[in-house]
Amino acid sequence: MKILKILSILFLSQTILRAQTSVVWKETYPGIWKAVVGQTQRHSLLQAAGGHVNLSALQQLPKTTFPLDKGAIEIKIIQGKTYLKFPLQRDEQLFGLGLNFQSVNQRGRILNLHMDHFGGKDNGRSHAPVPFYVSSKGYGVLIDAAQYITVYAGTGVRVDSKNPPELQDRNTNKKWSAQPYSDAVEVLVPANGTSLYVFAGPSPMQVVQRYNLLNGGGYLPPKWGLGFTQRVPTLYSQDDILKEVASFEEHDFPLDFIGVEPGWHSMSYPCTFEWDPTRFPSPKLFLDQLAAKGVSANLWLNPYVSPKSSLYPLVKNLTGSHTVWNGLVPDFTLAKTRQLYKDHFTKNHLNIGVGGYKIDEVDGYDNWVWPDVATFPSGTSAEQMRQMYGSMVQQMTADWYQEINKRTYGLVRASNAGAAHLPFVIYNDYYNHKDFITALVNSSFIGVLWTPEVRASKTAEEWIRRMQSACFSPMAMINAWADGTKPWTFPEVADAVKEVANLRMRLLPYMYTTFAAYRREGKPPFRAMQLVDGFVDQSTMERGQFDATNNPYQMAIRKDIKDQYMMGDDILVAPMFAGEKTRQVILPKGKWFDFYTGAFVGENQLIKIEPPLEKIPLFVRDGGIIPMVPVHRQAPKSGEKWPLELRHYGQAPGSFMLYDDDGKTFDFEKGAYSLTRFSVQKDAQGKLVGNQPEIAPMGYVKEVKWVFMTN
Ligand code: GAL
């Protein structure tokens, strides 16, 4: 008996010993360490997204050392699952971990990162369940596994914790908490191994830059992609769409691309990817007529193949065991499936001028996508397929456009890690304006883009407030598929809607340069305040020491800042929401100025504003230079040269490196672009003066007009 006991103890300790995995962290790229633990997996998220590292840009970032205590990272593999533990410090905040809609700091949350349509709660089920977190202490961690990963972001407390919570007696202590302090992030990966990455900063922004650059940097949209887009009602015919385009012209309202919803397919849900002969009798003529109006077409689809499609018999043996709405679910991990899609889509769409796609329904819900018991011919599990599907479809279509040297820009409902380089913006069917802004804030941590699309509104006030947000986002869009709304649907605010759409068009040089920085430096174009240098609170003051009277600013930055964001380096956007006449804005360090008037508004503080209905509050940092052009309805045509106006704000000298290229091909990758440095200095009398460029920037006339906004 005794011997048996000893033997079983010996056996148990052996198992635990074997479970402990030693890890080798290899600095694969500057400031990025990789470790492969356990069994190498056949699929990974980064591989599905297909990005290629931008080494030269990574080399520009500061040299660093491994940002965590290696000894405090624990990795075990037990019964086919990988257990990870990373250390946490007391005042650390954690950002990222999927496209969350309601919270920014994820510390203290449990997230089951599972591809899905957002269901109203930040629980990990999301359109981009990216297993990447950025710490306020300036490092990041990515678990590159195409699995349903559970992250305990500072919730569990271990017996062997180095910094255990205080023991409290609930009988007597009012401070007793059901969720005591935790000093670790713990992760469960349901696979017998995974790849891991640790990213150094030193700032949270540099962490994000490294993460994006590992995957090729962000996508640079064609210029038309930054113009306005309208998505038409589902059953609109080619004639209806041409009339819609004409009415935008009559209203003199910006329009660069039009979204064609399910009715273009001869059958949808599942789809044929073939034009419906009654509504679209002559697709090529239709696309040519649109092109003659300077408008590009974006086609809606879900990838599930209808039995009525000529693609059906060809892909039949290359699809999963389960159907979606009776359509086949293609196995896109197979090169043959991708080739068949390419042939079908090239022939029917790309060859006749389709500008891009909206890839719908690749996220979920559970009750209509393939279940986890589905099998696929490649042997890829249903779970892996679910986590990677959106990335694979994005990558596949992006490649087609890259091959024909034409930039595209579209929409997708599912994405994942490493997707920054892909030409897609995430959207969904949820419709809470405030939560849409929080999603925009959160998108910046995880290398995805998000649009707070406008569909319908109860009041004119809601309509203008939503339109303002959409115009200050990666894609300025009305999605009228169900409601048939137009920019001028609420006549009371029609002028204000046009004003903000025109303002977006005027800001094209600024926005395009901002996107170029996404591409070249990995800096997200629309970004959380937490990514602004020095903005994340680093003080050691304890929570109780803050109060709203003595240090409101300190208190505000401790909270989740989820209703304001940066567009590029210099413009702070503080959207307004229906029913609210005033709001608070947190201004980071340095002086800040009103975009519209140039007036000083504050510095390193919390301000209260009461903006008029027709203006979205925008603020510019001291020394900020904002390049603008006259109002145009559309992005510039080839060879067009526009005059530049450069607005300078504040009293400080400043500079702005304007980026430009042809706006539509990938020739910039071979060096066909211009970078022009604009700067403002003080002359001998202390007066601010701006320079004139030595050679004209690519798409602009040489002589620029300087406007000094602040007196
Ligand atoms: C939804 C999608 C909408 C619209 C609609 C058309 O799934 O989210 O934006 O495209 O399908 O049926």
XYZ file of C-alpha atoms and ligand atoms in Angstrom:
723
model
C 0.000 0.000 0.000
C 2.728 2.403 1.113
C 4.832 1.554 -1.933
C 1.863 2.237 -4.166
C 1.390 5.636 -2.542
C 5.054 6.536 -2.992
C 4.946 5.401 -6.587
C 1.869 7.480 -7.362
C 3.410 10.572 -5.734
C 6.524 10.028 -7.805
C 4.434 9.658 -10.942
C 2.437 12.833 -10.224
C 5.502 14.968 -9.592
C 7.023 13.612 -12.793
C 3.943 14.700 -14.758
C 4.100 18.194 -13.300
C 7.815 18.397 -13.993
C 7.249 17.383 -17.580
C 4.482 19.948 -17.865
C 6.855 22.836 -17.072
C 8.162 24.025 -20.409
C 11.401 25.877 -20.727
C 11.196 28.709 -23.204
C 13.723 30.275 -25.487
C 12.882 33.855 -26.375
C 14.531 34.801 -29.623
C 14.692 38.420 -30.779
C 13.468 37.729 -34.315
C 13.170 41.415 -35.246
C 14.228 44.580 -33.419
C 12.228 44.755 -30.200
C 10.163 41.637 -31.016
C 10.823 38.316 -29.275
C 9.291 35.047 -30.342
C 8.961 31.738 -28.528
C 7.519 28.516 -29.845
C 6.244 26.305 -27.072
C 5.121 22.698 -27.314
C 4.070 21.287 -30.624
C 4.258 23.544 -33.681
C 0.715 24.111 -34.937
C -0.316 23.822 -38.559
C -2.118 27.163 -38.582
C -1.551 30.475 -36.917
C -3.312 33.819 -37.020
C -0.365 35.712 -38.473
C 0.120 33.129 -41.160
C -3.596 33.343 -42.114
C -3.338 37.129 -42.403
C -0.256 36.741 -44.589
C 1.679 39.923 -43.758
C 5.397 40.434 -44.351
C 7.618 42.182 -41.859
C 8.778 45.736 -42.531
C 12.286 45.369 -41.161
C 13.673 48.745 -42.167
C 10.857 50.552 -40.340
C 11.408 48.394 -37.247
C 15.069 49.344 -37.299
C 14.092 53.010 -36.935
C 12.499 52.377 -33.537
C 14.578 52.717 -30.358
C 16.792 49.809 -29.333
C 15.368 47.980 -26.356
C 15.787 44.995 -24.131
C 13.295 42.271 -23.251
C 10.585 44.256 -21.449
C 9.439 41.661 -18.902
C 11.036 39.602 -16.188
C 11.632 36.362 -18.119
C 11.650 34.373 -14.906
C 8.129 35.546 -14.109
C 6.694 34.105 -17.322
C 5.449 30.564 -16.840
C 4.449 28.122 -19.508
C 3.041 24.628 -19.052
C 1.515 22.070 -21.319
C -0.913 19.773 -19.563
C -3.143 17.250 -21.259
C -2.952 18.874 -24.652
C -3.529 22.437 -23.471
C -1.108 25.308 -23.074
C -1.140 27.328 -19.831
C 0.564 30.724 -19.856
C 1.253 33.186 -17.100
C 2.645 36.712 -17.517
C 3.388 39.091 -14.651
C 1.485 42.288 -13.872
C 2.448 45.293 -11.818
C 0.126 47.134 -9.505
C -0.671 50.219 -11.586
C -0.669 48.539 -14.940
C -3.513 48.872 -17.435
C -4.111 46.427 -20.285
C -5.445 47.432 -23.711
C -6.496 45.380 -26.701
C -7.681 41.769 -26.430
C -10.161 42.070 -29.245
C -12.427 44.685 -30.709
C -14.273 45.650 -27.554
C -17.231 48.040 -27.660
C -17.717 49.082 -24.083
C -14.424 49.096 -22.255
C -10.856 50.088 -22.998
C -8.824 48.913 -20.020
C -9.228 45.126 -19.949
C -7.481 44.557 -16.646
C -9.738 42.596 -14.366
C -11.733 40.992 -17.170
C -12.032 37.453 -18.461
C -12.185 37.203 -22.234
C -12.946 34.122 -24.256
C -11.521 35.242 -27.570
C -13.935 33.737 -30.016
C -14.830 34.989 -33.475
C -18.407 36.206 -33.384
C -20.783 39.045 -34.059
C -20.640 41.408 -31.078
C -23.460 40.349 -28.796
C -23.734 43.432 -26.558
C -21.098 42.479 -23.953
C -17.308 42.691 -23.912
C -16.692 39.035 -23.156
C -14.193 38.209 -25.902
C -16.700 37.267 -28.577
C -15.910 39.847 -31.159
C -15.389 40.685 -34.840
C -11.674 40.711 -34.171
C -10.882 38.495 -31.164
C -7.210 39.397 -31.370
C -5.122 37.712 -28.633
C -2.824 40.711 -28.251
C -2.545 43.095 -25.332
C -0.657 46.326 -24.903
C 0.361 47.294 -21.411
C 0.424 50.857 -20.125
C 3.933 49.952 -18.968
C 5.028 49.839 -22.592
C 5.185 46.245 -23.764
C 2.840 43.880 -25.598
C 2.076 40.163 -25.739
C 0.617 38.221 -28.672
C -0.537 34.623 -28.516
C -0.456 33.586 -32.149
C -2.852 30.668 -31.962
C -5.948 30.137 -34.108
C -7.896 28.801 -31.121
C -10.614 29.926 -28.733
C -8.220 31.385 -26.210
C -9.300 32.334 -22.712
C -7.512 35.278 -21.143
C -7.737 35.985 -17.422
C -6.467 39.555 -17.631
C -5.532 40.032 -14.002
C -8.295 38.044 -12.307
C -6.976 34.772 -10.909
C -4.967 34.647 -7.685
C -2.404 31.902 -7.242
C -1.368 30.301 -4.014
C 2.248 31.019 -4.956
C 1.568 34.657 -5.930
C 4.481 37.051 -5.225
C 2.082 39.957 -4.674
C -1.014 38.427 -3.157
C -4.050 40.534 -2.306
C -4.595 41.606 1.288
C -6.625 39.174 3.305
C -9.915 40.818 4.237
C -12.710 39.727 6.506
C -16.094 40.429 4.961
C -17.742 40.298 8.375
C -15.926 43.376 9.526
C -14.185 45.015 6.579
C -16.216 47.217 4.240
C -13.355 47.172 1.748
C -13.757 43.432 1.146
C -13.938 42.779 -2.562
C -15.283 39.811 -4.487
C -12.539 40.382 -7.021
C -9.287 40.711 -5.120
C -6.083 42.036 -6.626
C -4.311 39.752 -9.116
C -0.690 40.050 -10.208
C -0.853 38.008 -13.407
C -2.370 37.593 -16.829
C -3.115 33.934 -17.334
C -4.053 32.384 -20.627
C -5.434 29.024 -21.615
C -4.802 27.913 -25.194
C -6.699 24.733 -26.066
C -3.817 23.263 -28.084
C -0.624 21.406 -27.214
C 1.558 24.318 -28.232
C 1.575 27.830 -29.592
C 3.745 30.666 -30.833
C 4.154 33.669 -28.564
C 5.495 37.146 -29.175
C 6.612 39.826 -26.758
C 6.911 43.373 -28.089
C 8.952 46.115 -26.492
C 7.991 49.815 -26.512
C 9.187 51.744 -24.663
C 5.870 53.593 -25.167
C 2.498 51.884 -25.755
C 2.460 53.518 -29.215
C 5.798 51.937 -30.083
C 4.477 48.558 -28.964
C 1.582 48.951 -31.410
C 3.962 50.142 -34.124
C 6.136 47.054 -33.700
C 3.101 44.782 -33.750
C 1.796 46.392 -36.955
C 5.206 46.501 -38.634
C 5.785 42.814 -37.930
C 2.820 42.313 -40.243
C 3.830 44.769 -42.947
C 2.476 47.984 -41.450
C -1.025 49.288 -42.057
C -2.829 49.475 -45.343
C -2.670 52.620 -47.436
C -6.111 53.007 -49.031
C -6.529 54.461 -52.493
C -7.464 58.144 -52.214
C -11.019 57.388 -53.335
C -11.312 55.083 -50.307
C -11.045 58.120 -48.056
C -13.890 59.863 -49.864
C -17.572 59.394 -49.062
C -19.422 56.136 -49.651
C -23.113 55.324 -49.837
C -24.448 51.762 -49.679
C -27.737 51.390 -51.511
C -30.891 49.419 -50.611
C -30.619 45.678 -51.177
C -32.719 45.373 -54.305
C -31.539 48.458 -56.172
C -30.989 47.804 -59.879
C -28.177 49.227 -61.978
C -30.530 52.022 -63.090
C -31.530 52.820 -59.505
C -27.860 53.073 -58.597
C -27.047 55.365 -61.498
C -29.943 57.576 -60.390
C -28.570 57.566 -56.851
C -25.193 58.692 -58.161
C -26.883 61.444 -60.143
C -28.730 62.657 -57.061
C -25.430 62.955 -55.171
C -24.242 65.105 -58.060
C -27.388 67.244 -57.903
C -26.938 67.729 -54.187
C -23.266 68.476 -54.809
C -22.493 65.921 -52.102
C -19.182 64.000 -51.993
C -19.280 60.465 -53.398
C -16.295 58.327 -54.345
C -17.673 54.817 -54.132
C -20.988 53.116 -53.964
C -21.834 49.949 -52.063
C -23.930 47.423 -53.925
C -25.784 45.216 -51.445
C -27.023 41.572 -51.903
C -29.374 42.232 -54.851
C -26.597 42.200 -57.424
C -26.215 38.420 -57.001
C -28.582 36.213 -59.006
C -29.226 34.623 -55.583
C -28.003 35.622 -52.140
C -27.686 33.926 -48.738
C -26.017 31.735 -50.067
C -24.439 33.567 -52.977
C -23.761 32.971 -56.653
C -21.223 35.799 -57.137
C -22.897 36.186 -60.525
C -24.858 39.254 -61.612
C -28.631 39.111 -61.522
C -29.778 39.497 -65.147
C -32.983 41.350 -64.272
C -31.519 44.014 -62.004
C -28.070 44.109 -63.621
C -28.554 43.225 -67.301
C -25.272 44.842 -68.382
C -22.733 44.877 -65.543
C -19.789 46.092 -67.616
C -21.763 48.993 -69.025
C -22.988 49.797 -65.515
C -19.449 49.839 -64.093
C -18.233 51.932 -67.030
C -21.034 54.426 -66.473
C -20.117 54.631 -62.797
C -16.447 55.078 -63.679
C -17.376 57.899 -66.037
C -18.903 59.597 -62.979
C -15.708 58.963 -61.015
C -17.440 56.379 -58.824
C -16.127 52.939 -57.951
C -18.354 49.973 -57.025
C -17.983 47.826 -53.936
C -19.828 44.500 -54.008
C -21.396 42.858 -50.957
C -20.990 39.119 -50.519
C -20.836 36.307 -48.073
C -18.506 33.539 -49.205
C -21.023 30.677 -48.961
C -21.693 29.129 -52.370
C -25.217 28.739 -53.686
C -26.163 25.548 -55.552
C -27.230 27.964 -58.306
C -23.707 29.284 -58.823
C -21.501 27.944 -61.608
C -18.810 27.799 -58.912
C -20.779 25.200 -56.933
C -19.836 22.002 -58.810
C -16.218 23.145 -59.044
C -15.725 23.706 -55.314
C -18.048 20.965 -54.073
C -15.214 18.699 -52.919
C -13.254 21.540 -51.395
C -15.776 22.563 -48.775
C -16.704 21.755 -45.195
C -19.053 19.082 -43.880
C -21.740 21.641 -42.994
C -23.606 24.238 -44.996
C -24.501 27.831 -44.210
C -28.024 28.641 -45.465
C -27.642 25.614 -47.752
C -24.480 27.073 -49.240
C -21.087 25.405 -49.270
C -18.390 26.640 -46.920
C -15.197 26.781 -48.945
C -11.992 25.553 -47.352
C -9.770 28.536 -48.088
C -6.709 26.920 -46.575
C -6.518 24.952 -49.862
C -4.733 26.634 -52.766
C -7.121 25.008 -55.216
C -10.191 26.597 -53.584
C -8.527 29.990 -53.677
C -7.657 29.529 -57.345
C -11.261 28.696 -58.261
C -12.495 31.794 -56.431
C -9.879 33.879 -58.123
C -10.896 32.685 -61.581
C -14.594 33.222 -60.905
C -14.176 36.659 -59.338
C -11.601 37.883 -61.827
C -13.794 36.971 -64.757
C -17.059 38.290 -63.331
C -15.853 41.332 -61.394
C -12.229 42.440 -61.466
C -11.902 42.274 -65.240
C -14.875 44.582 -65.689
C -13.756 47.109 -63.077
C -15.223 46.202 -59.663
C -13.343 48.258 -57.061
C -13.656 46.061 -53.989
C -15.761 43.910 -51.694
C -17.761 43.920 -48.510
C -17.204 40.513 -46.925
C -20.209 39.785 -44.749
C -21.125 36.976 -42.327
C -17.626 35.572 -41.828
C -17.830 36.231 -38.078
C -20.905 34.326 -36.873
C -23.439 33.998 -35.197
C -23.026 30.454 -33.831
C -26.491 29.387 -34.876
C -25.876 29.872 -38.567
C -22.159 29.496 -39.288
C -20.611 26.053 -39.306
C -20.589 24.408 -35.873
C -17.439 23.340 -34.063
C -18.162 19.731 -35.052
C -17.781 20.590 -38.745
C -14.846 19.093 -40.615
C -12.919 20.403 -43.601
C -11.077 18.566 -46.391
C -7.713 20.075 -45.405
C -8.061 18.680 -41.891
C -8.237 22.179 -40.432
C -10.517 22.134 -37.400
C -13.781 24.075 -37.397
C -12.438 26.157 -34.507
C -9.304 27.168 -36.406
C -11.384 27.875 -39.476
C -13.687 30.150 -37.487
C -10.809 32.158 -36.015
C -9.026 32.560 -39.374
C -11.810 32.731 -41.939
C -12.211 36.505 -42.140
C -8.455 37.005 -42.423
C -8.174 34.399 -45.167
C -10.921 35.916 -47.322
C -9.413 39.384 -46.842
C -5.957 38.152 -47.762
C -7.199 36.263 -50.818
C -9.084 39.209 -52.330
C -6.318 41.672 -51.418
C -3.879 39.547 -53.425
C -6.029 39.726 -56.546
C -5.918 43.517 -56.476
C -2.230 43.625 -55.662
C -1.573 41.472 -58.727
C -3.313 43.938 -61.034
C -1.546 46.856 -59.316
C -4.794 48.457 -58.204
C -5.475 49.455 -54.635
C -8.821 48.438 -53.160
C -10.604 49.352 -49.923
C -13.519 47.404 -48.558
C -15.439 46.138 -45.579
C -15.325 42.983 -43.514
C -17.106 41.670 -40.454
C -14.326 39.401 -39.176
C -10.642 39.950 -38.719
C -7.874 38.856 -36.424
C -4.223 39.306 -35.511
C -1.816 40.607 -38.127
C -4.484 42.102 -40.385
C -3.262 45.720 -40.408
C -1.871 45.374 -43.922
C -5.205 44.213 -45.337
C -7.469 46.680 -47.185
C -10.542 46.265 -45.008
C -12.534 48.144 -42.408
C -14.685 46.275 -39.871
C -18.410 47.105 -39.437
C -21.347 45.306 -37.853
C -25.094 45.320 -37.254
C -24.968 46.691 -33.720
C -25.887 50.374 -33.522
C -24.952 52.173 -30.337
C -23.217 55.417 -31.247
C -21.128 55.668 -28.075
C -20.057 52.041 -28.299
C -19.122 52.626 -31.936
C -16.649 55.271 -30.768
C -15.251 52.940 -28.106
C -14.705 50.353 -30.859
C -12.870 53.005 -32.884
C -10.646 53.694 -29.870
C -9.990 49.980 -29.325
C -9.318 49.216 -32.994
C -6.062 51.133 -32.670
C -4.520 48.672 -30.216
C -5.035 45.567 -32.338
C -4.187 46.577 -35.902
C -7.679 46.807 -37.383
C -9.846 49.614 -38.738
C -13.445 50.203 -37.704
C -16.227 52.354 -39.149
C -19.066 53.798 -37.062
C -21.345 53.526 -40.111
C -24.603 55.473 -40.229
C -27.832 53.682 -41.096
C -30.850 55.508 -39.686
C -31.681 57.847 -36.828
C -34.680 58.773 -34.743
C -33.962 62.496 -34.857
C -32.100 65.050 -36.926
C -29.783 65.606 -33.975
C -28.828 61.934 -33.859
C -28.354 61.931 -37.631
C -25.891 64.827 -37.681
C -24.003 63.571 -34.634
C -23.580 60.126 -36.186
C -22.598 61.583 -39.558
C -19.938 63.698 -37.879
C -18.396 60.627 -36.262
C -18.505 58.653 -39.520
C -16.705 61.486 -41.312
C -13.960 61.309 -38.692
C -13.328 57.598 -39.063
C -11.507 55.278 -41.494
C -14.579 55.032 -43.725
C -17.204 57.784 -44.111
C -20.257 55.725 -44.896
C -24.020 55.589 -44.929
C -25.150 51.978 -45.044
C -28.691 52.391 -46.369
C -29.185 48.722 -47.251
C -32.369 48.478 -45.147
C -33.466 52.059 -44.561
C -32.831 53.829 -47.851
C -31.504 56.883 -46.026
C -29.539 59.619 -47.836
C -27.207 62.262 -46.444
C -30.056 64.780 -46.801
C -32.731 62.585 -45.173
C -33.122 65.113 -42.341
C -33.515 68.481 -44.121
C -33.028 70.383 -40.841
C -29.417 69.253 -40.686
C -28.712 68.656 -44.388
C -26.358 71.644 -44.567
C -24.479 70.555 -41.487
C -24.128 67.021 -42.881
C -22.698 68.419 -46.079
C -20.378 70.681 -44.137
C -18.792 67.804 -42.259
C -18.531 65.612 -45.382
C -16.857 68.519 -47.173
C -14.524 69.032 -44.231
C -13.417 65.416 -44.529
C -12.721 66.008 -48.226
C -10.764 69.161 -47.371
C -8.651 67.188 -44.926
C -7.658 64.578 -47.528
C -3.929 65.555 -47.558
C -3.811 65.249 -43.755
C -5.711 61.954 -43.707
C -3.744 60.437 -46.532
C -0.467 61.313 -44.822
C -1.850 59.846 -41.611
C -2.631 56.564 -43.388
C 0.810 56.627 -44.991
C 2.255 56.736 -41.461
C 0.163 53.638 -40.663
C 1.753 51.935 -43.620
C 5.306 53.236 -43.176
C 5.607 53.428 -39.389
C 2.767 51.250 -38.122
C 1.018 54.178 -36.374
C -2.759 53.655 -36.367
C -4.554 56.519 -38.153
C -7.386 56.727 -35.599
C -6.045 56.092 -32.176
C -6.795 55.822 -28.511
C -5.712 58.631 -26.181
C -3.785 55.935 -24.309
C -1.423 55.815 -27.290
C -0.556 59.497 -27.014
C 2.906 59.870 -25.537
C 2.905 60.476 -21.825
C -0.855 60.194 -21.598
C -1.167 56.910 -19.779
C -0.983 57.531 -16.104
C 2.330 56.453 -14.630
C 1.895 57.973 -11.201
C 2.060 55.839 -8.137
C -0.822 57.615 -6.384
C -3.274 55.130 -4.972
C -6.806 55.161 -6.247
C -8.263 56.648 -3.055
C -6.017 59.725 -3.304
C -7.802 61.001 -6.390
C -10.805 63.209 -6.176
C -12.855 65.220 -8.621
C -12.115 68.581 -6.964
C -8.389 68.535 -6.348
C -7.125 66.508 -9.247
C -9.903 65.940 -11.809
C -7.405 65.460 -14.621
C -5.528 62.722 -12.790
C -8.823 61.111 -12.019
C -10.072 61.328 -15.600
C -7.030 59.681 -17.128
C -7.312 56.851 -14.653
C -10.692 55.998 -16.105
C -11.479 54.345 -19.395
C -11.142 57.125 -21.954
C -13.468 55.779 -24.568
C -15.319 58.710 -26.098
C -12.513 60.762 -27.630
C -9.611 59.845 -29.889
C -6.822 61.153 -32.081
C -6.915 61.367 -35.861
C -3.229 61.268 -36.715
C -0.661 63.015 -34.553
C -2.291 66.425 -34.307
C -6.109 66.354 -34.317
C -8.090 65.348 -31.245
C -11.691 64.346 -32.012
C -14.355 64.584 -29.307
C -17.633 63.445 -30.897
C -20.998 64.540 -29.585
C -23.921 62.189 -28.995
C -27.643 62.853 -29.414
C -29.248 64.288 -26.303
C -25.988 65.730 -24.980
C -25.323 69.447 -25.248
C -22.065 69.543 -23.362
C -19.195 67.208 -22.755
C -15.835 66.927 -21.107
C -12.652 66.630 -23.092
C -9.344 65.479 -21.672
C -6.505 67.449 -23.214
C -3.100 65.756 -23.093
C 0.111 67.586 -22.216
C 0.922 70.741 -24.146
C -1.376 73.532 -25.299
C -4.467 72.738 -27.381
C -6.394 74.910 -29.837
C -9.860 74.877 -31.373
C -9.631 73.545 -34.937
C -12.252 75.947 -36.293
C -11.159 79.194 -34.639
C -7.566 78.622 -33.606
C -8.424 79.781 -30.068
C -6.548 78.354 -27.087
C -8.719 75.858 -25.182
C -6.505 74.372 -22.494
C -3.463 72.449 -21.513
C -3.031 69.154 -19.720
C -6.509 69.433 -18.266
C -10.128 68.509 -18.361
C -12.340 71.027 -20.168
C -16.078 71.293 -20.556
C -17.391 72.316 -23.958
C -20.772 73.237 -25.408
C -20.375 72.913 -29.161
C -23.016 73.914 -31.704
C -24.959 71.180 -33.480
C -23.252 71.686 -36.809
C -19.710 71.167 -35.528
C -17.887 68.090 -34.311
C -15.413 69.256 -31.647
C -11.851 69.075 -32.984
C -8.680 70.282 -31.311
C -5.165 70.733 -32.611
C -1.968 70.562 -30.606
C 0.419 73.487 -30.281
C 2.536 73.811 -33.410
C 0.251 71.465 -35.330
C 0.216 71.970 -39.100
C -2.878 70.751 -40.917
C -2.670 70.538 -44.712
C -5.994 71.110 -46.454
C -7.350 71.471 -49.977
C -10.396 73.259 -51.416
C -13.654 71.281 -51.335
C -13.896 68.594 -54.011
C -16.629 65.984 -54.342
C -14.137 63.263 -55.171
C -10.510 62.252 -54.802
C -8.221 63.798 -57.440
C -8.126 62.290 -60.912
C -4.791 61.269 -62.461
C -2.563 64.222 -63.099
C -4.813 66.698 -61.256
C -2.886 69.186 -59.081
C -4.603 70.835 -56.160
C -3.621 73.974 -54.246
C -2.593 73.391 -50.627
C -3.549 75.445 -47.629
C -1.456 74.859 -44.521
C -3.042 75.788 -41.251
C -0.810 76.376 -38.289
C -2.155 76.312 -34.725
C -0.766 77.792 -31.536
C 2.488 79.627 -30.910
C 5.017 76.835 -31.169
C 7.121 76.156 -34.247
C 6.184 72.886 -35.918
C 6.629 70.682 -38.906
C 4.612 68.310 -41.036
C 5.938 65.770 -43.533
C 3.338 65.580 -46.287
C 3.097 62.240 -48.081
C 1.749 61.825 -51.587
C 1.711 59.352 -54.474
C -0.536 58.454 -57.403
C -3.300 57.538 -54.965
C -4.337 54.311 -56.609
C -1.556 51.862 -57.535
C 1.184 50.110 -55.593
C 3.922 51.996 -57.433
C 4.713 53.769 -54.163
C 6.226 50.477 -53.009
C 8.848 50.950 -55.706
C 9.596 54.497 -54.647
C 7.004 56.481 -56.617
C 5.967 58.876 -53.853
C 6.900 62.258 -52.483
C 7.607 63.434 -48.964
C 7.550 67.183 -48.514
C 8.576 68.876 -45.315
C 6.561 71.885 -44.235
C 7.670 73.826 -41.236
C 6.927 76.916 -39.250
C 9.637 78.867 -37.528
C 9.911 82.151 -35.691
C 11.704 84.963 -37.502
C 13.947 87.588 -35.842
C 10.869 89.545 -34.704
C 9.335 86.423 -33.203
C 6.753 86.197 -35.966
C 5.742 82.743 -37.211
C 6.656 82.008 -40.818
C 6.041 78.938 -42.939
C 8.298 77.645 -45.699
C 7.583 77.086 -49.372
C 8.612 73.705 -50.786
C 11.583 73.506 -53.150
C 9.742 71.142 -55.446
C 6.016 70.628 -55.683
C 4.613 67.642 -53.763
C 3.286 65.024 -56.218
C -0.392 65.953 -56.427
C -0.224 69.627 -55.513
C 0.730 72.984 -56.942
C 4.068 74.279 -55.710
C 3.056 77.552 -54.108
C 1.271 76.893 -50.792
C -0.861 79.209 -48.717
C -0.075 79.484 -45.013
C -2.848 80.348 -42.573
C -1.919 81.128 -38.977
C -5.009 80.192 -37.050
C -3.968 81.449 -33.637
C -3.339 85.158 -33.130
C -25.897 42.262 -43.001
C -24.829 43.340 -42.995
C -25.486 44.627 -43.435
C -26.092 44.444 -44.807
C -27.023 43.255 -44.812
C -27.533 42.961 -46.205
O -25.407 41.054 -42.593
O -24.249 43.467 -41.731
O -24.564 45.688 -43.429
O -25.066 44.272 -45.745
O -26.380 42.102 -44.316
O -28.343 41.838 -46.229
